[in-house]
Amino acid sequence: MTATDRPLVRIRGLSKSFGTHQVLHGVDLDVREGEVTVLLGPSGSGKSTLLRCVNHLESPDAGYVEVDGRIIGHRPRGGRLHALRPRALTRQRAGIGMVFQQFNLFPHLTVLDNITEAPVAVRGLPRRQAADRARELLDRVGLAGRQDSYPRQLSGGQRQRVAIARALAMEPRLMLFDEPTSALDPELVGEVLAVMKDLAADGMTMLVVTHEIGFAREAADTVVFLDAGRVVESGPPAHVLTTPRHDRARAFLSAVL
Ligand code: ADP
Ligand code: MG
């Protein structure tokens, strides 16, 4: 572990509504550098919305997300916050990798082109250099030699590992995972979790939504339980997973364990 005490992610007073439905109610959350935080909670509790606020796929109604000392989606000017212009937002997002439940690979591009697309288009990396790096990343996720395959020729677990390699190709400071194994056949879950554990052991800062309690127990530094848009438990996995204080956390855990 390379964890330090410095929070890489600071979420303060984060609130978000869709219409009249308030989904997040003033969430405070820190993710320290080099640490893995697992976010648990029932369906509809606001986990995806929280994650999407971190890279500004959703814009908060109140509160803010700070990554590495910078407020996401905004910059201070003259004592007030101003929305970032699209290019500045793209640059900011480039430092935050995200892996979704659905792999979202480009079906018409090879594995290699899926991985090199953003580094070339967004960061202006020379194509050859991006390709060399993509091959290293494929090796790292256990898919050496598959660069010329198309997504349809891969299993779900392989596709999700390509999606992880694609996110890593932008050299993110932070990785967000939103139920990365929920769409997979059970026998393919382990290979994706193994890549995530490897990344965690390597010191990547990660915020992970998952129902895989085993992953939380083994890989998380902190487990946070969200219920109806509020953090109701937060602490080391040994505490939160074995002796949750909150009724809803207890009920959820007894259902998934
Ligand atoms: P979770 O990931 O914990 O299942 P979500 O963050 O996806 O929860 O959703 C929380 C609530 O917000 C749900 O009731 C969902 O229907 C609602 N919601 C999420 N996104 C939108 C949206 N874009 N428009 C309207 N309602 C939304
Ligand atoms: Mg969700």
CSV table of C-alpha atoms and ligand atoms in Angstrom, one decimal:
chain,number,residue,atom,x,y,z
A,1,MET,CA,0.0,0.0,0.0
A,2,THR,CA,1.2,3.5,-0.8
A,3,ALA,CA,-1.6,5.2,1.1
A,4,THR,CA,-1.0,8.6,2.5
A,5,ASP,CA,-3.3,10.6,4.7
A,6,ARG,CA,-4.0,13.1,2.0
A,7,PRO,CA,-7.5,12.8,0.6
A,8,LEU,CA,-7.3,12.7,-3.2
A,9,VAL,CA,-11.1,13.0,-3.4
A,10,ARG,CA,-13.0,15.3,-1.1
A,11,ILE,CA,-16.8,15.3,-1.4
A,12,ARG,CA,-18.6,17.9,0.7
A,13,GLY,CA,-22.3,18.5,1.1
A,14,LEU,CA,-23.1,16.9,-2.2
A,15,SER,CA,-26.8,17.1,-3.1
A,16,LYS,CA,-28.5,16.1,-6.3
A,17,SER,CA,-32.2,16.0,-7.3
A,18,PHE,CA,-33.9,14.8,-10.5
A,19,GLY,CA,-37.0,16.8,-10.7
A,20,THR,CA,-38.6,16.7,-7.2
A,21,HIS,CA,-36.7,13.5,-6.3
A,22,GLN,CA,-33.7,14.3,-4.1
A,23,VAL,CA,-31.3,11.5,-4.7
A,24,LEU,CA,-28.2,12.7,-2.7
A,25,HIS,CA,-28.6,14.5,0.6
A,26,GLY,CA,-25.4,16.4,1.5
A,27,VAL,CA,-22.9,13.6,1.1
A,28,ASP,CA,-19.5,14.0,2.7
A,29,LEU,CA,-16.8,11.5,1.7
A,30,ASP,CA,-13.0,11.3,1.4
A,31,VAL,CA,-10.9,8.9,-0.6
A,32,ARG,CA,-7.3,9.0,0.5
A,33,GLU,CA,-4.6,8.7,-2.0
A,34,GLY,CA,-3.7,5.1,-2.8
A,35,GLU,CA,-6.8,3.8,-1.0
A,36,VAL,CA,-9.7,1.7,-2.1
A,37,THR,CA,-13.2,2.8,-1.0
A,38,VAL,CA,-16.1,0.5,-1.7
A,39,LEU,CA,-19.5,2.0,-1.8
A,40,LEU,CA,-22.4,-0.3,-0.9
A,41,GLY,CA,-26.1,0.3,-0.7
A,42,PRO,CA,-29.4,-0.8,-2.0
A,43,SER,CA,-30.6,-0.2,-5.5
A,44,GLY,CA,-31.7,3.4,-6.0
A,45,SER,CA,-29.7,4.7,-3.0
A,46,GLY,CA,-27.7,7.1,-5.2
A,47,LYS,CA,-24.5,5.2,-5.7
A,48,SER,CA,-24.3,5.7,-9.5
A,49,THR,CA,-25.3,9.3,-9.2
A,50,LEU,CA,-22.6,9.9,-6.6
A,51,LEU,CA,-20.0,8.3,-8.9
A,52,ARG,CA,-21.2,10.3,-11.9
A,53,CYS,CA,-20.9,13.5,-9.9
A,54,VAL,CA,-17.2,12.7,-9.3
A,55,ASN,CA,-16.4,13.0,-13.0
A,56,HIS,CA,-19.1,15.5,-13.7
A,57,LEU,CA,-21.4,13.3,-15.8
A,58,GLU,CA,-23.9,14.8,-13.4
A,59,SER,CA,-23.6,18.3,-12.1
A,60,PRO,CA,-24.3,18.7,-8.3
A,61,ASP,CA,-27.1,21.0,-7.1
A,62,ALA,CA,-25.2,21.8,-4.0
A,63,GLY,CA,-21.9,20.9,-2.5
A,64,TYR,CA,-18.8,19.9,-4.5
A,65,VAL,CA,-16.3,17.2,-5.4
A,66,GLU,CA,-12.7,18.1,-5.2
A,67,VAL,CA,-10.1,15.8,-6.9
A,68,ASP,CA,-6.4,16.5,-6.1
A,69,GLY,CA,-7.3,20.0,-4.8
A,70,ARG,CA,-9.5,21.0,-7.8
A,71,ILE,CA,-13.2,21.4,-7.8
A,72,ILE,CA,-14.6,19.2,-10.5
A,73,GLY,CA,-16.5,21.0,-13.3
A,74,HIS,CA,-15.8,24.5,-11.9
A,75,ARG,CA,-13.1,26.9,-11.2
A,76,PRO,CA,-12.9,29.7,-8.8
A,77,ARG,CA,-12.8,33.2,-10.2
A,78,GLY,CA,-13.4,36.4,-8.4
A,79,GLY,CA,-14.6,34.6,-5.3
A,80,ARG,CA,-17.2,32.6,-7.2
A,81,LEU,CA,-17.3,29.3,-9.0
A,82,HIS,CA,-17.7,29.3,-12.8
A,83,ALA,CA,-18.5,26.3,-14.9
A,84,LEU,CA,-15.6,24.9,-16.8
A,85,ARG,CA,-15.6,25.2,-20.6
A,86,PRO,CA,-16.0,21.9,-22.4
A,87,ARG,CA,-12.3,21.6,-23.2
A,88,ALA,CA,-11.2,22.3,-19.7
A,89,LEU,CA,-13.7,19.7,-18.4
A,90,THR,CA,-12.4,17.1,-20.9
A,91,ARG,CA,-8.9,17.7,-19.6
A,92,GLN,CA,-10.1,17.4,-16.0
A,93,ARG,CA,-12.0,14.2,-16.7
A,94,ALA,CA,-8.9,12.7,-18.5
A,95,GLY,CA,-7.4,12.2,-15.0
A,96,ILE,CA,-10.4,10.2,-13.8
A,97,GLY,CA,-10.9,6.7,-15.3
A,98,MET,CA,-14.4,5.2,-15.2
A,99,VAL,CA,-15.5,1.6,-15.7
A,100,PHE,CA,-19.2,0.9,-16.1
A,101,GLN,CA,-21.4,-2.1,-15.7
A,102,GLN,CA,-21.8,-2.2,-19.5
A,103,PHE,CA,-18.4,-2.1,-21.1
A,104,ASN,CA,-19.2,0.6,-23.6
A,105,LEU,CA,-16.4,-0.5,-26.0
A,106,PHE,CA,-16.7,0.7,-29.5
A,107,PRO,CA,-17.9,-2.4,-31.4
A,108,HIS,CA,-16.4,-1.3,-34.7
A,109,LEU,CA,-12.9,-0.8,-33.4
A,110,THR,CA,-10.3,-3.4,-32.5
A,111,VAL,CA,-9.2,-3.8,-28.9
A,112,LEU,CA,-6.1,-1.8,-29.7
A,113,ASP,CA,-8.0,1.0,-31.3
A,114,ASN,CA,-10.5,1.1,-28.4
A,115,ILE,CA,-7.5,1.6,-26.0
A,116,THR,CA,-5.6,4.1,-28.1
A,117,GLU,CA,-8.5,6.3,-29.2
A,118,ALA,CA,-8.6,8.7,-26.2
A,119,PRO,CA,-4.9,9.0,-25.6
A,120,VAL,CA,-4.4,9.9,-29.3
A,121,ALA,CA,-7.5,12.1,-29.6
A,122,VAL,CA,-7.6,13.8,-26.2
A,123,ARG,CA,-3.9,13.8,-25.1
A,124,GLY,CA,-2.3,14.0,-28.5
A,125,LEU,CA,-0.1,11.0,-27.9
A,126,PRO,CA,1.6,9.8,-31.0
A,127,ARG,CA,-0.2,6.7,-32.3
A,128,ARG,CA,2.8,4.4,-32.1
A,129,GLN,CA,3.5,5.4,-28.5
A,130,ALA,CA,-0.1,4.9,-27.6
A,131,ALA,CA,-0.1,1.4,-29.3
A,132,ASP,CA,3.0,0.4,-27.3
A,133,ARG,CA,1.4,1.5,-24.1
A,134,ALA,CA,-1.9,-0.3,-25.0
A,135,ARG,CA,0.0,-3.6,-25.5
A,136,GLU,CA,1.6,-3.2,-22.1
A,137,LEU,CA,-1.8,-2.5,-20.5
A,138,LEU,CA,-3.3,-5.6,-22.3
A,139,ASP,CA,-0.5,-7.6,-20.8
A,140,ARG,CA,-1.3,-6.2,-17.4
A,141,VAL,CA,-5.0,-7.2,-17.6
A,142,GLY,CA,-4.1,-10.7,-18.8
A,143,LEU,CA,-5.0,-10.1,-22.5
A,144,ALA,CA,-1.6,-10.0,-24.2
A,145,GLY,CA,-1.9,-10.7,-27.9
A,146,ARG,CA,-5.6,-9.8,-28.2
A,147,GLN,CA,-5.0,-6.4,-29.6
A,148,ASP,CA,-6.5,-7.2,-33.0
A,149,SER,CA,-9.7,-8.8,-31.7
A,150,TYR,CA,-13.0,-7.0,-31.9
A,151,PRO,CA,-15.2,-6.7,-28.8
A,152,ARG,CA,-17.7,-9.2,-30.1
A,153,GLN,CA,-15.0,-11.9,-30.2
A,154,LEU,CA,-14.3,-11.5,-26.5
A,155,SER,CA,-16.1,-12.8,-23.4
A,156,GLY,CA,-17.8,-10.4,-21.1
A,157,GLY,CA,-14.9,-10.7,-18.6
A,158,GLN,CA,-12.4,-10.0,-21.4
A,159,ARG,CA,-14.3,-7.0,-22.6
A,160,GLN,CA,-14.5,-5.6,-19.1
A,161,ARG,CA,-10.7,-6.1,-18.8
A,162,VAL,CA,-10.3,-4.2,-22.0
A,163,ALA,CA,-12.5,-1.4,-20.6
A,164,ILE,CA,-10.1,-1.3,-17.6
A,165,ALA,CA,-7.1,-1.1,-19.8
A,166,ARG,CA,-8.8,1.6,-21.9
A,167,ALA,CA,-9.4,3.7,-18.7
A,168,LEU,CA,-5.8,3.1,-17.6
A,169,ALA,CA,-4.4,4.3,-20.9
A,170,MET,CA,-5.3,7.9,-19.9
A,171,GLU,CA,-3.0,7.5,-16.8
A,172,PRO,CA,-5.7,8.4,-14.4
A,173,ARG,CA,-5.0,9.5,-10.8
A,174,LEU,CA,-8.3,8.0,-9.8
A,175,MET,CA,-10.4,5.1,-11.0
A,176,LEU,CA,-14.2,4.9,-10.6
A,177,PHE,CA,-15.9,1.5,-11.0
A,178,ASP,CA,-19.7,1.3,-11.2
A,179,GLU,CA,-20.8,-2.4,-10.6
A,180,PRO,CA,-18.1,-3.6,-13.0
A,181,THR,CA,-19.0,-7.3,-12.6
A,182,SER,CA,-22.8,-7.1,-12.3
A,183,ALA,CA,-23.4,-7.8,-16.0
A,184,LEU,CA,-21.1,-10.8,-16.1
A,185,ASP,CA,-21.7,-14.5,-15.9
A,186,PRO,CA,-20.6,-15.7,-12.4
A,187,GLU,CA,-17.6,-17.7,-13.8
A,188,LEU,CA,-16.2,-14.5,-15.3
A,189,VAL,CA,-16.5,-12.3,-12.2
A,190,GLY,CA,-13.2,-13.5,-10.6
A,191,GLU,CA,-11.0,-12.5,-13.5
A,192,VAL,CA,-12.2,-8.9,-13.4
A,193,LEU,CA,-11.9,-8.7,-9.6
A,194,ALA,CA,-8.4,-10.1,-9.9
A,195,VAL,CA,-7.4,-7.2,-12.2
A,196,MET,CA,-9.0,-4.7,-9.8
A,197,LYS,CA,-7.2,-6.2,-6.8
A,198,ASP,CA,-3.9,-6.0,-8.7
A,199,LEU,CA,-4.6,-2.4,-9.5
A,200,ALA,CA,-5.4,-1.7,-5.8
A,201,ALA,CA,-2.2,-3.5,-4.7
A,202,ASP,CA,-0.3,-1.3,-7.1
A,203,GLY,CA,-1.5,1.8,-5.2
A,204,MET,CA,-4.3,3.1,-7.5
A,205,THR,CA,-6.8,5.3,-5.8
A,206,MET,CA,-10.2,3.6,-6.4
A,207,LEU,CA,-13.9,4.3,-5.7
A,208,VAL,CA,-15.8,1.2,-6.4
A,209,VAL,CA,-19.5,0.5,-6.3
A,210,THR,CA,-20.0,-3.3,-6.1
A,211,HIS,CA,-22.1,-5.9,-4.4
A,212,GLU,CA,-19.1,-8.2,-4.2
A,213,ILE,CA,-18.6,-8.3,-0.5
A,214,GLY,CA,-15.6,-10.6,-0.8
A,215,PHE,CA,-13.8,-7.9,-2.8
A,216,ALA,CA,-14.8,-5.3,-0.2
A,217,ARG,CA,-13.4,-7.4,2.6
A,218,GLU,CA,-10.1,-8.1,0.8
A,219,ALA,CA,-9.4,-5.0,-1.1
A,220,ALA,CA,-11.1,-2.1,0.6
A,221,ASP,CA,-9.5,0.3,3.0
A,222,THR,CA,-12.8,1.9,3.7
A,223,VAL,CA,-16.4,0.7,3.1
A,224,VAL,CA,-19.1,3.3,2.9
A,225,PHE,CA,-22.8,2.4,3.1
A,226,LEU,CA,-25.2,4.7,1.3
A,227,ASP,CA,-28.9,4.6,2.1
A,228,ALA,CA,-31.5,6.8,0.4
A,229,GLY,CA,-28.8,9.3,-0.5
A,230,ARG,CA,-27.1,9.5,2.9
A,231,VAL,CA,-23.9,7.9,4.2
A,232,VAL,CA,-25.1,5.9,7.1
A,233,GLU,CA,-21.9,3.8,7.8
A,234,SER,CA,-18.3,4.4,7.0
A,235,GLY,CA,-15.2,2.6,8.2
A,236,PRO,CA,-12.8,-0.3,7.8
A,237,PRO,CA,-14.4,-3.4,6.2
A,238,ALA,CA,-13.8,-5.4,9.4
A,239,HIS,CA,-16.2,-3.0,11.2
A,240,VAL,CA,-18.7,-2.1,8.6
A,241,LEU,CA,-19.1,-5.6,7.2
A,242,THR,CA,-19.2,-7.5,10.4
A,243,THR,CA,-20.8,-5.1,12.9
A,244,PRO,CA,-22.8,-2.5,11.1
A,245,ARG,CA,-24.7,-0.2,13.4
A,246,HIS,CA,-27.3,0.9,11.1
A,247,ASP,CA,-30.4,-1.2,10.6
A,248,ARG,CA,-30.5,-0.7,6.8
A,249,ALA,CA,-26.9,-1.7,6.5
A,250,ARG,CA,-27.5,-4.8,8.6
A,251,ALA,CA,-30.5,-5.8,6.5
A,252,PHE,CA,-28.6,-5.2,3.2
A,253,LEU,CA,-25.6,-7.2,4.3
A,254,SER,CA,-27.6,-10.1,5.5
A,255,ALA,CA,-29.3,-10.2,2.1
A,256,VAL,CA,-26.1,-10.2,0.0
A,257,LEU,CA,-23.8,-12.3,2.2
B,1,ADP,P1,-28.0,3.3,-7.5
B,1,ADP,O1,-26.9,3.4,-8.4
B,1,ADP,O2,-27.7,3.3,-6.0
B,1,ADP,O3,-28.9,2.1,-7.8
B,1,ADP,P2,-28.9,5.7,-8.8
B,1,ADP,O4,-27.9,6.8,-8.5
B,1,ADP,O5,-28.7,5.1,-10.2
B,1,ADP,O6,-28.9,4.6,-7.7
B,1,ADP,O7,-30.3,6.3,-8.7
B,1,ADP,C1,-30.9,6.9,-7.6
B,1,ADP,C2,-32.2,7.4,-7.9
B,1,ADP,O8,-32.2,8.4,-8.9
B,1,ADP,C3,-33.2,6.3,-8.5
B,1,ADP,O9,-34.4,6.5,-8.0
B,1,ADP,C4,-33.1,6.7,-10.0
B,1,ADP,O10,-34.3,6.3,-10.6
B,1,ADP,C5,-32.9,8.2,-10.0
B,1,ADP,N1,-32.2,8.7,-11.2
B,1,ADP,C6,-30.9,8.4,-11.5
B,1,ADP,N2,-30.6,9.0,-12.6
B,1,ADP,C7,-31.7,9.7,-13.0
B,1,ADP,C8,-31.9,10.6,-14.1
B,1,ADP,N3,-31.0,10.9,-15.1
B,1,ADP,N4,-33.2,11.1,-14.2
B,1,ADP,C9,-34.1,10.9,-13.3
B,1,ADP,N5,-33.9,10.1,-12.3
B,1,ADP,C10,-32.7,9.5,-12.1
B,2,MG,MG,-26.2,2.2,-9.9
